[in-house]
């Protein structure tokens, strides 16, 4: 892991000629931040980090790597949580944050063209300034990029209302493994002329193509928000509320669940104090947003829910951010306690409560002393199971959690992807025929297997 693999001198010279001396990095200190993932669980040495500044440069870099048979790991903001954005076996890391062009917003179609390296926060601000909204939103917004969120089909906190990243995609520009460029950026909302490559690349985790830009659909702004933090007895009660307000509140934006152990951890690592004097069995964060103030509707709808034990409402931005902090600071607080195993699973809403009630004891039985911390996007049936305690390479807890998910009809990845972390378990929730079809697509587009090797299918597959 510590040796920096050497590239052939001619290849290195060709990469320097394409991207420029300053953007081909092999200095250990400068390369370090590209070589370890956000969780610190995954790291490796890159042969070199290349930071192309345009689509043409990406194409030229790919062409050099393709001809020399050199594997490439694409990287955006490096906030991915499944080990797929950092090198494992001396690959070239292709840093894409210099592709940061952001076009004017077409207010007629409510679309914008964004470079792969544009951060989600910058894109959101750009849309807001034009009176529109880019609704993909996640706690990593300051670093996560357009390209990375497309490659992972990122979900986040507003999937319930607006869908995941793929629902924003009108068109894509991407570079294939051999350096050829595919592009449909005309902004047509209807276009049935053959296979839809943008959707194929969404969620492909850098294994099929390098995304260089995208044409994205924005939505109408919803400037008025109402946020409530609720205390309820358990996950079952939280689901009962979800079921009721989903029908009675039309502008429901987010519904997030978390638990006492997570809130206690957040309070320990931030300046927050516990929201309620008596910790409830489950916390529920509910947010509505609209063109008019939705507060009254939310308060009235929640008044109809006998499951609510405690509640705190916020209508101004500062208070809302305070309530969101209990939820959004989970990830960084968990990271501050150790190197977590992060499992991002989705369950049918009918088995989610059973999963939540069972998973802690299964983990404790598999690895004594392991601490599972759960939180997630309840409205989507998506729970993040974070396990502290097991060594980074100890997969016993992962195995029992993912098998439990499969037995309850769920999926082993809701939104983070399979990456390296979950490749050995792909077969649990995808059939042999599914995997064969996916492999055939991979082989067709990347016959040399140079794009993000090991991701989704595993290294030895
Ligand atoms: C605090 C925190 C909160 C998070 N919350 C959420 C959440 O709510 N929902 C969610 O879905 N995720 C969440 N994530 C995970 C992460 O932010 C997303 O997976 C995000 O989409 C990654 O974007 P990125 O630019 O950082 O990509 P990276 O981490 O750099 O890469 C992610 C994957 O995409 C590939 N890739 C990157 N750029 C490109 C490109 N241009 N072309 C082709 N492939 C590329 C990489 O090879 C890798 O496989 C969170 C992460 C953190 C740290």
XYZ file of C-alpha atoms and ligand atoms in Angstrom:
514
model
C 0.000 0.000 0.000
C 2.848 2.386 0.766
C 4.862 2.043 -2.450
C 3.870 4.509 -5.150
C 3.597 2.416 -8.338
C 5.622 3.850 -11.180
C 4.145 4.747 -14.529
C 6.097 4.223 -17.699
C 8.041 7.452 -18.451
C 6.422 7.853 -21.865
C 2.923 7.540 -20.362
C 3.767 10.090 -17.672
C 5.097 12.478 -20.282
C 1.936 12.019 -22.364
C -0.286 12.769 -19.325
C 1.785 15.881 -18.565
C 1.483 17.020 -22.142
C -2.310 16.720 -21.911
C -3.108 18.178 -18.470
C -0.048 20.328 -17.840
C 2.807 19.772 -15.397
C 0.913 21.310 -12.424
C -2.039 18.963 -12.813
C -0.174 15.672 -12.840
C 0.562 15.082 -9.178
C 2.913 12.478 -7.759
C 4.226 14.420 -4.796
C 3.161 12.291 -1.758
C 1.933 15.259 0.286
C -0.102 16.727 -2.545
C -1.487 13.329 -3.591
C -2.481 12.291 -0.042
C -5.935 13.876 0.022
C -6.883 11.970 -3.157
C -5.783 8.644 -1.700
C -7.915 8.224 1.436
C -11.685 8.231 1.462
C -13.958 10.322 3.705
C -14.417 7.499 6.237
C -10.632 6.771 6.378
C -11.552 3.095 5.956
C -10.260 2.914 2.381
C -6.931 4.144 1.100
C -4.241 3.226 -1.383
C -1.483 4.754 -3.480
C -2.205 6.244 -6.893
C 0.447 5.908 -9.561
C -0.378 9.539 -10.243
C -3.249 12.011 -9.815
C -4.293 13.725 -13.038
C -6.562 16.769 -12.965
C -7.793 17.542 -16.483
C -9.342 20.967 -17.058
C -11.731 20.235 -19.921
C -13.708 17.459 -21.575
C -11.124 17.318 -24.352
C -8.379 16.800 -21.760
C -10.396 14.044 -20.051
C -10.758 12.355 -23.441
C -7.029 12.654 -24.136
C -6.116 11.271 -20.685
C -8.479 8.323 -21.199
C -7.023 7.703 -24.608
C -3.486 7.528 -23.164
C -4.596 5.220 -20.320
C -6.661 3.041 -22.655
C -3.778 2.515 -25.083
C -1.380 1.708 -22.221
C -3.947 -0.493 -20.383
C -3.733 1.651 -17.241
C -6.690 1.555 -14.838
C -8.352 4.808 -13.784
C -10.305 5.780 -10.661
C -12.542 8.806 -11.278
C -12.899 11.145 -8.312
C -15.131 14.157 -7.669
C -15.480 15.537 -4.136
C -14.243 12.265 -2.562
C -17.241 12.141 -0.217
C -18.338 8.694 -1.431
C -18.843 6.173 1.356
C -18.170 2.815 -0.341
C -14.447 3.032 -1.093
C -14.899 3.601 -4.843
C -13.316 7.041 -5.212
C -9.787 6.212 -4.014
C -7.075 4.008 -5.525
C -6.749 0.397 -4.473
C -4.041 -1.066 -6.724
C -1.967 1.832 -7.988
C -4.516 3.198 -10.454
C -4.378 6.686 -11.967
C -6.748 8.936 -10.000
C -8.666 11.208 -12.337
C -9.569 14.286 -10.279
C -12.533 16.020 -11.913
C -13.079 19.130 -9.787
C -11.524 21.453 -12.383
C -14.520 20.776 -14.643
C -16.392 23.493 -12.794
C -18.169 25.436 -15.545
C -21.706 26.449 -14.673
C -23.937 27.816 -17.431
C -26.638 30.456 -17.283
C -30.001 29.139 -16.201
C -32.562 28.748 -18.947
C -35.607 29.975 -17.021
C -38.017 28.900 -19.759
C -37.139 25.214 -19.495
C -35.800 25.554 -15.897
C -32.600 23.792 -16.956
C -28.910 24.387 -16.452
C -25.691 22.888 -17.784
C -23.147 22.086 -15.074
C -19.630 20.720 -15.266
C -18.927 17.469 -13.421
C -16.781 19.255 -10.840
C -19.400 21.812 -9.738
C -20.328 21.254 -6.098
C -23.945 20.640 -5.137
C -23.910 23.694 -2.824
C -22.754 25.943 -5.676
C -25.366 24.523 -8.034
C -28.079 25.020 -5.398
C -27.038 28.669 -4.854
C -27.000 29.255 -8.618
C -30.535 27.864 -8.963
C -31.811 29.799 -5.944
C -30.472 33.072 -7.364
C -32.700 32.481 -10.415
C -35.766 31.755 -8.251
C -35.486 27.992 -8.837
C -34.378 24.969 -6.838
C -31.915 22.138 -7.429
C -33.616 19.672 -5.115
C -30.903 17.030 -4.686
C -29.649 17.835 -1.214
C -27.281 16.005 1.089
C -25.070 16.849 4.070
C -21.937 16.582 1.882
C -23.253 19.365 -0.409
C -20.188 21.635 0.040
C -17.844 19.005 -1.493
C -19.958 16.463 -3.395
C -19.975 17.190 -7.120
C -22.418 16.977 -9.991
C -20.339 14.167 -11.570
C -20.018 12.207 -8.327
C -23.702 12.495 -7.501
C -24.632 11.305 -10.991
C -22.142 8.432 -10.792
C -23.658 7.303 -7.474
C -27.225 8.385 -8.319
C -27.146 10.188 -4.982
C -30.368 10.382 -3.017
C -30.344 12.637 0.027
C -33.045 14.256 2.067
C -35.605 15.214 -0.597
C -35.980 11.977 -2.576
C -39.443 11.536 -1.098
C -40.674 14.510 -3.121
C -38.270 14.909 -6.039
C -36.603 11.527 -6.584
C -32.848 10.789 -6.685
C -30.241 12.443 -8.925
C -31.292 10.441 -12.002
C -34.652 12.250 -11.906
C -32.785 15.551 -12.559
C -30.902 14.284 -15.623
C -32.011 15.687 -18.969
C -28.750 14.988 -20.756
C -25.168 14.031 -20.193
C -21.723 14.531 -21.684
C -19.303 11.726 -20.894
C -16.017 10.208 -21.995
C -15.883 6.465 -22.662
C -12.993 4.187 -21.748
C -11.332 4.566 -25.164
C -11.466 8.376 -25.001
C -14.482 8.890 -27.248
C -17.007 11.519 -26.197
C -20.762 10.957 -26.039
C -22.980 13.989 -25.611
C -26.700 14.803 -25.589
C -26.938 18.205 -24.001
C -29.664 19.796 -26.137
C -32.130 19.877 -23.241
C -34.886 17.866 -24.938
C -37.270 16.573 -22.303
C -38.584 13.997 -24.780
C -36.069 12.047 -26.820
C -36.704 8.383 -27.565
C -34.015 7.986 -30.190
C -32.383 4.832 -28.871
C -30.752 3.894 -25.588
C -30.741 6.546 -22.854
C -27.066 6.757 -21.948
C -27.545 9.420 -19.262
C -29.697 7.032 -17.247
C -27.324 4.146 -17.868
C -24.398 6.142 -16.483
C -26.400 7.342 -13.454
C -25.449 4.998 -10.641
C -22.690 3.291 -12.645
C -20.090 4.392 -10.060
C -17.439 5.367 -12.581
C -17.343 1.895 -14.141
C -18.878 2.731 -17.538
C -17.861 6.301 -18.394
C -16.435 9.528 -17.008
C -19.178 12.128 -16.640
C -17.840 15.533 -17.712
C -21.036 17.635 -17.712
C -24.787 17.306 -17.363
C -27.949 19.096 -18.394
C -30.080 19.238 -15.260
C -33.741 19.904 -14.621
C -34.521 22.392 -11.865
C -37.866 22.825 -10.098
C -39.882 25.763 -8.794
C -38.486 27.275 -5.627
C -40.322 26.540 -2.385
C -39.231 29.503 -0.266
C -41.430 28.781 2.754
C -40.447 25.915 5.033
C -41.818 24.394 8.198
C -39.789 21.912 10.203
C -40.791 19.734 13.140
C -38.722 17.462 15.329
C -40.865 14.779 16.940
C -40.264 12.263 19.668
C -42.158 8.982 19.232
C -42.066 5.598 20.949
C -40.387 3.557 18.224
C -39.915 2.971 14.502
C -43.387 1.463 14.222
C -44.905 4.718 15.541
C -42.698 6.743 13.161
C -43.973 4.682 10.223
C -47.587 5.198 11.305
C -46.992 8.973 11.203
C -45.314 8.690 7.808
C -48.280 6.798 6.415
C -50.777 9.351 7.724
C -49.024 12.606 6.783
C -47.918 11.363 3.391
C -51.549 11.596 2.353
C -52.623 14.633 4.368
C -49.622 16.927 3.699
C -49.117 17.554 0.000
C -45.826 19.471 0.226
C -43.897 17.030 2.386
C -40.205 17.441 1.542
C -38.335 15.262 3.990
C -38.996 12.745 6.718
C -35.913 11.528 8.547
C -35.514 9.127 11.464
C -32.804 8.722 14.088
C -32.388 7.364 17.593
C -31.234 8.291 21.069
C -27.704 6.850 20.770
C -27.094 8.985 17.668
C -28.462 12.177 19.240
C -26.360 11.573 22.325
C -23.288 11.227 20.089
C -24.150 14.388 18.132
C -24.501 16.346 21.395
C -21.136 15.033 22.556
C -19.371 16.161 19.360
C -21.169 19.460 18.701
C -22.391 22.244 20.950
C -25.980 20.921 20.744
C -28.031 20.044 23.824
C -30.567 17.175 23.764
C -33.822 18.370 22.186
C -36.175 16.776 24.745
C -35.757 16.263 28.508
C -36.739 12.585 28.231
C -35.156 10.848 25.245
C -37.829 9.191 23.090
C -37.437 5.774 21.448
C -37.221 7.364 18.003
C -36.830 10.885 16.611
C -38.573 12.017 13.450
C -37.627 15.147 11.544
C -40.403 16.287 9.237
C -40.125 19.164 6.776
C -42.641 20.735 4.414
C -41.881 23.402 1.842
C -44.091 25.411 -0.453
C -44.788 28.679 -2.216
C -46.937 29.642 0.771
C -46.186 29.043 4.434
C -46.966 25.356 5.141
C -46.625 25.680 8.954
C -50.297 25.574 9.783
C -50.916 22.535 7.592
C -48.022 20.690 9.201
C -49.076 21.562 12.757
C -52.666 20.505 12.016
C -51.598 17.241 10.387
C -49.324 16.340 13.303
C -52.084 17.190 15.787
C -53.966 14.270 14.227
C -51.124 11.856 15.070
C -51.559 10.281 18.521
C -48.067 8.729 18.199
C -46.373 12.122 18.788
C -45.023 12.249 22.360
C -42.787 15.329 22.071
C -42.510 18.010 19.410
C -40.492 21.106 18.534
C -41.483 23.326 15.582
C -39.268 25.757 13.696
C -40.283 28.294 11.094
C -37.225 30.535 10.864
C -34.086 29.392 9.090
C -31.787 29.466 12.141
C -34.112 27.288 14.244
C -34.662 24.933 11.330
C -30.931 24.531 10.862
C -30.633 23.753 14.564
C -33.175 20.942 14.241
C -31.488 19.633 11.077
C -28.140 19.641 12.882
C -29.325 16.737 15.091
C -29.769 14.710 11.922
C -27.026 15.978 9.644
C -24.249 15.920 12.271
C -24.680 12.156 12.678
C -22.192 11.298 9.920
C -19.371 13.536 11.145
C -19.981 12.613 14.818
C -19.784 8.900 14.019
C -16.555 9.536 12.095
C -15.145 11.387 15.091
C -15.654 8.267 17.250
C -13.850 5.850 14.970
C -13.689 4.324 11.511
C -17.208 3.093 10.805
C -18.491 0.332 8.576
C -21.199 2.203 6.685
C -24.140 0.180 5.415
C -26.790 2.057 3.517
C -29.748 -0.237 3.129
C -33.321 0.020 1.991
C -36.250 -2.055 3.185
C -39.877 -2.321 2.173
C -41.777 -0.094 4.647
C -43.608 -3.254 5.758
C -40.418 -4.864 7.143
C -38.435 -1.787 8.164
C -39.557 -1.778 11.816
C -38.729 -5.482 12.144
C -35.276 -4.808 10.667
C -34.611 -1.926 13.078
C -35.747 -3.999 16.055
C -33.562 -6.982 15.082
C -30.394 -5.560 13.596
C -28.746 -4.333 16.819
C -28.873 -7.738 18.514
C -27.682 -9.524 15.357
C -24.659 -7.203 15.173
C -23.914 -7.600 18.897
C -24.049 -11.388 18.516
C -21.729 -11.345 15.491
C -19.125 -8.970 16.948
C -19.283 -8.477 20.713
C -18.767 -4.808 21.572
C -19.761 -3.513 18.113
C -21.957 -0.382 18.229
C -24.548 0.059 15.486
C -25.838 3.650 15.101
C -28.898 3.963 12.853
C -30.404 6.932 11.072
C -31.884 7.528 7.685
C -34.387 8.708 5.169
C -37.467 7.007 6.601
C -39.766 8.178 3.825
C -37.699 6.133 1.344
C -37.362 3.061 3.579
C -33.652 3.887 3.723
C -31.666 3.339 6.914
C -27.952 4.014 7.310
C -26.488 1.372 9.605
C -23.135 2.628 10.909
C -21.122 0.122 12.868
C -18.317 1.256 15.142
C -15.961 -1.214 16.737
C -14.977 -3.875 14.174
C -11.568 -3.384 12.539
C -11.762 -1.909 9.011
C -11.192 -5.350 7.451
C -13.529 -7.271 9.805
C -16.664 -7.919 7.748
C -18.597 -10.131 10.170
C -21.091 -7.411 11.173
C -21.525 -6.322 7.557
C -22.336 -9.894 6.604
C -25.108 -10.351 9.180
C -26.674 -6.954 8.429
C -26.731 -7.446 4.668
C -28.089 -10.987 4.971
C -30.840 -9.710 7.265
C -31.675 -7.006 4.702
C -31.888 -9.588 1.927
C -34.091 -11.897 4.017
C -36.533 -9.018 4.600
C -36.837 -8.138 0.914
C -34.531 -5.099 0.926
C -31.528 -3.897 -1.054
C -27.929 -3.728 0.205
C -27.548 -0.215 -1.203
C -30.178 2.499 -1.179
C -28.079 5.415 -2.382
C -24.327 5.122 -1.678
C -23.721 2.382 -4.234
C -21.899 -0.940 -4.049
C -18.364 0.352 -4.550
C -15.610 -1.796 -3.146
C -17.210 -2.089 0.286
C -20.224 -4.171 -0.711
C -19.083 -5.948 -3.878
C -18.872 -9.387 -2.186
C -22.566 -9.164 -1.239
C -24.012 -7.971 -4.558
C -25.429 -11.454 -5.216
C -27.630 -11.198 -2.115
C -30.057 -8.776 -3.722
C -29.316 -9.018 -7.472
C -30.004 -12.217 -9.389
C -27.458 -14.131 -11.479
C -29.216 -12.922 -14.614
C -29.098 -9.309 -13.393
C -25.389 -9.521 -12.687
C -24.691 -11.210 -16.038
C -26.545 -8.407 -17.859
C -24.616 -5.746 -15.930
C -21.312 -7.446 -16.701
C -22.195 -7.617 -20.396
C -22.779 -3.850 -20.411
C -19.490 -3.278 -18.594
C -17.602 -5.486 -21.078
C -19.189 -3.760 -24.068
C -18.298 -0.239 -22.934
C -14.999 -0.983 -21.212
C -13.552 -4.172 -22.703
C -10.135 -3.565 -21.148
C -11.679 -3.093 -17.698
C -9.776 0.144 -17.039
C -12.637 2.160 -15.479
C -12.787 1.813 -11.695
C -11.754 -1.866 -11.557
C -13.129 -3.850 -8.617
C -16.105 -1.545 -8.129
C -19.557 -3.237 -8.119
C -18.296 -6.664 -9.305
C -15.193 -7.128 -7.110
C -11.553 -7.487 -8.121
C -11.496 -11.215 -8.653
C -14.804 -11.453 -10.441
C -21.550 13.882 5.479
C -21.994 13.056 4.310
C -23.351 12.932 4.025
C -23.780 12.200 2.927
N -25.121 12.100 2.681
C -25.543 11.422 1.598
C -26.940 11.318 1.302
O -27.787 11.806 2.045
N -27.297 10.660 0.176
C -26.381 10.092 -0.665
O -26.768 9.523 -1.671
N -25.055 10.151 -0.388
C -24.619 10.796 0.707
N -23.278 10.862 0.975
C -22.319 10.168 0.090
C -21.682 11.041 -1.013
O -21.717 12.410 -0.689
C -22.359 10.778 -2.344
O -22.120 9.442 -2.723
C -21.910 11.701 -3.475
O -22.713 11.439 -4.595
C -20.460 11.556 -3.869
O -20.098 12.652 -4.681
P -18.566 13.035 -4.877
O -18.462 14.132 -5.851
O -17.934 13.278 -3.551
O -17.997 11.711 -5.535
P -16.728 10.811 -5.152
O -16.789 10.420 -3.715
O -15.502 11.507 -5.598
O -16.993 9.560 -6.060
C -18.103 8.722 -5.830
C -18.187 7.686 -6.962
O -18.445 8.334 -8.192
C -17.359 8.141 -9.120
N -17.200 9.424 -9.792
C -16.959 10.634 -9.216
N -16.989 11.595 -10.166
C -17.239 10.979 -11.350
C -17.404 11.435 -12.682
N -17.335 12.723 -12.999
N -17.645 10.515 -13.647
C -17.743 9.193 -13.359
N -17.605 8.719 -12.103
C -17.365 9.600 -11.120
C -16.198 7.690 -8.273
O -15.293 6.888 -8.995
C -16.911 6.903 -7.191
O -17.251 5.642 -7.687
C -22.824 11.569 2.096
C -21.453 11.677 2.377
C -21.041 12.404 3.474
C -19.579 12.518 3.729
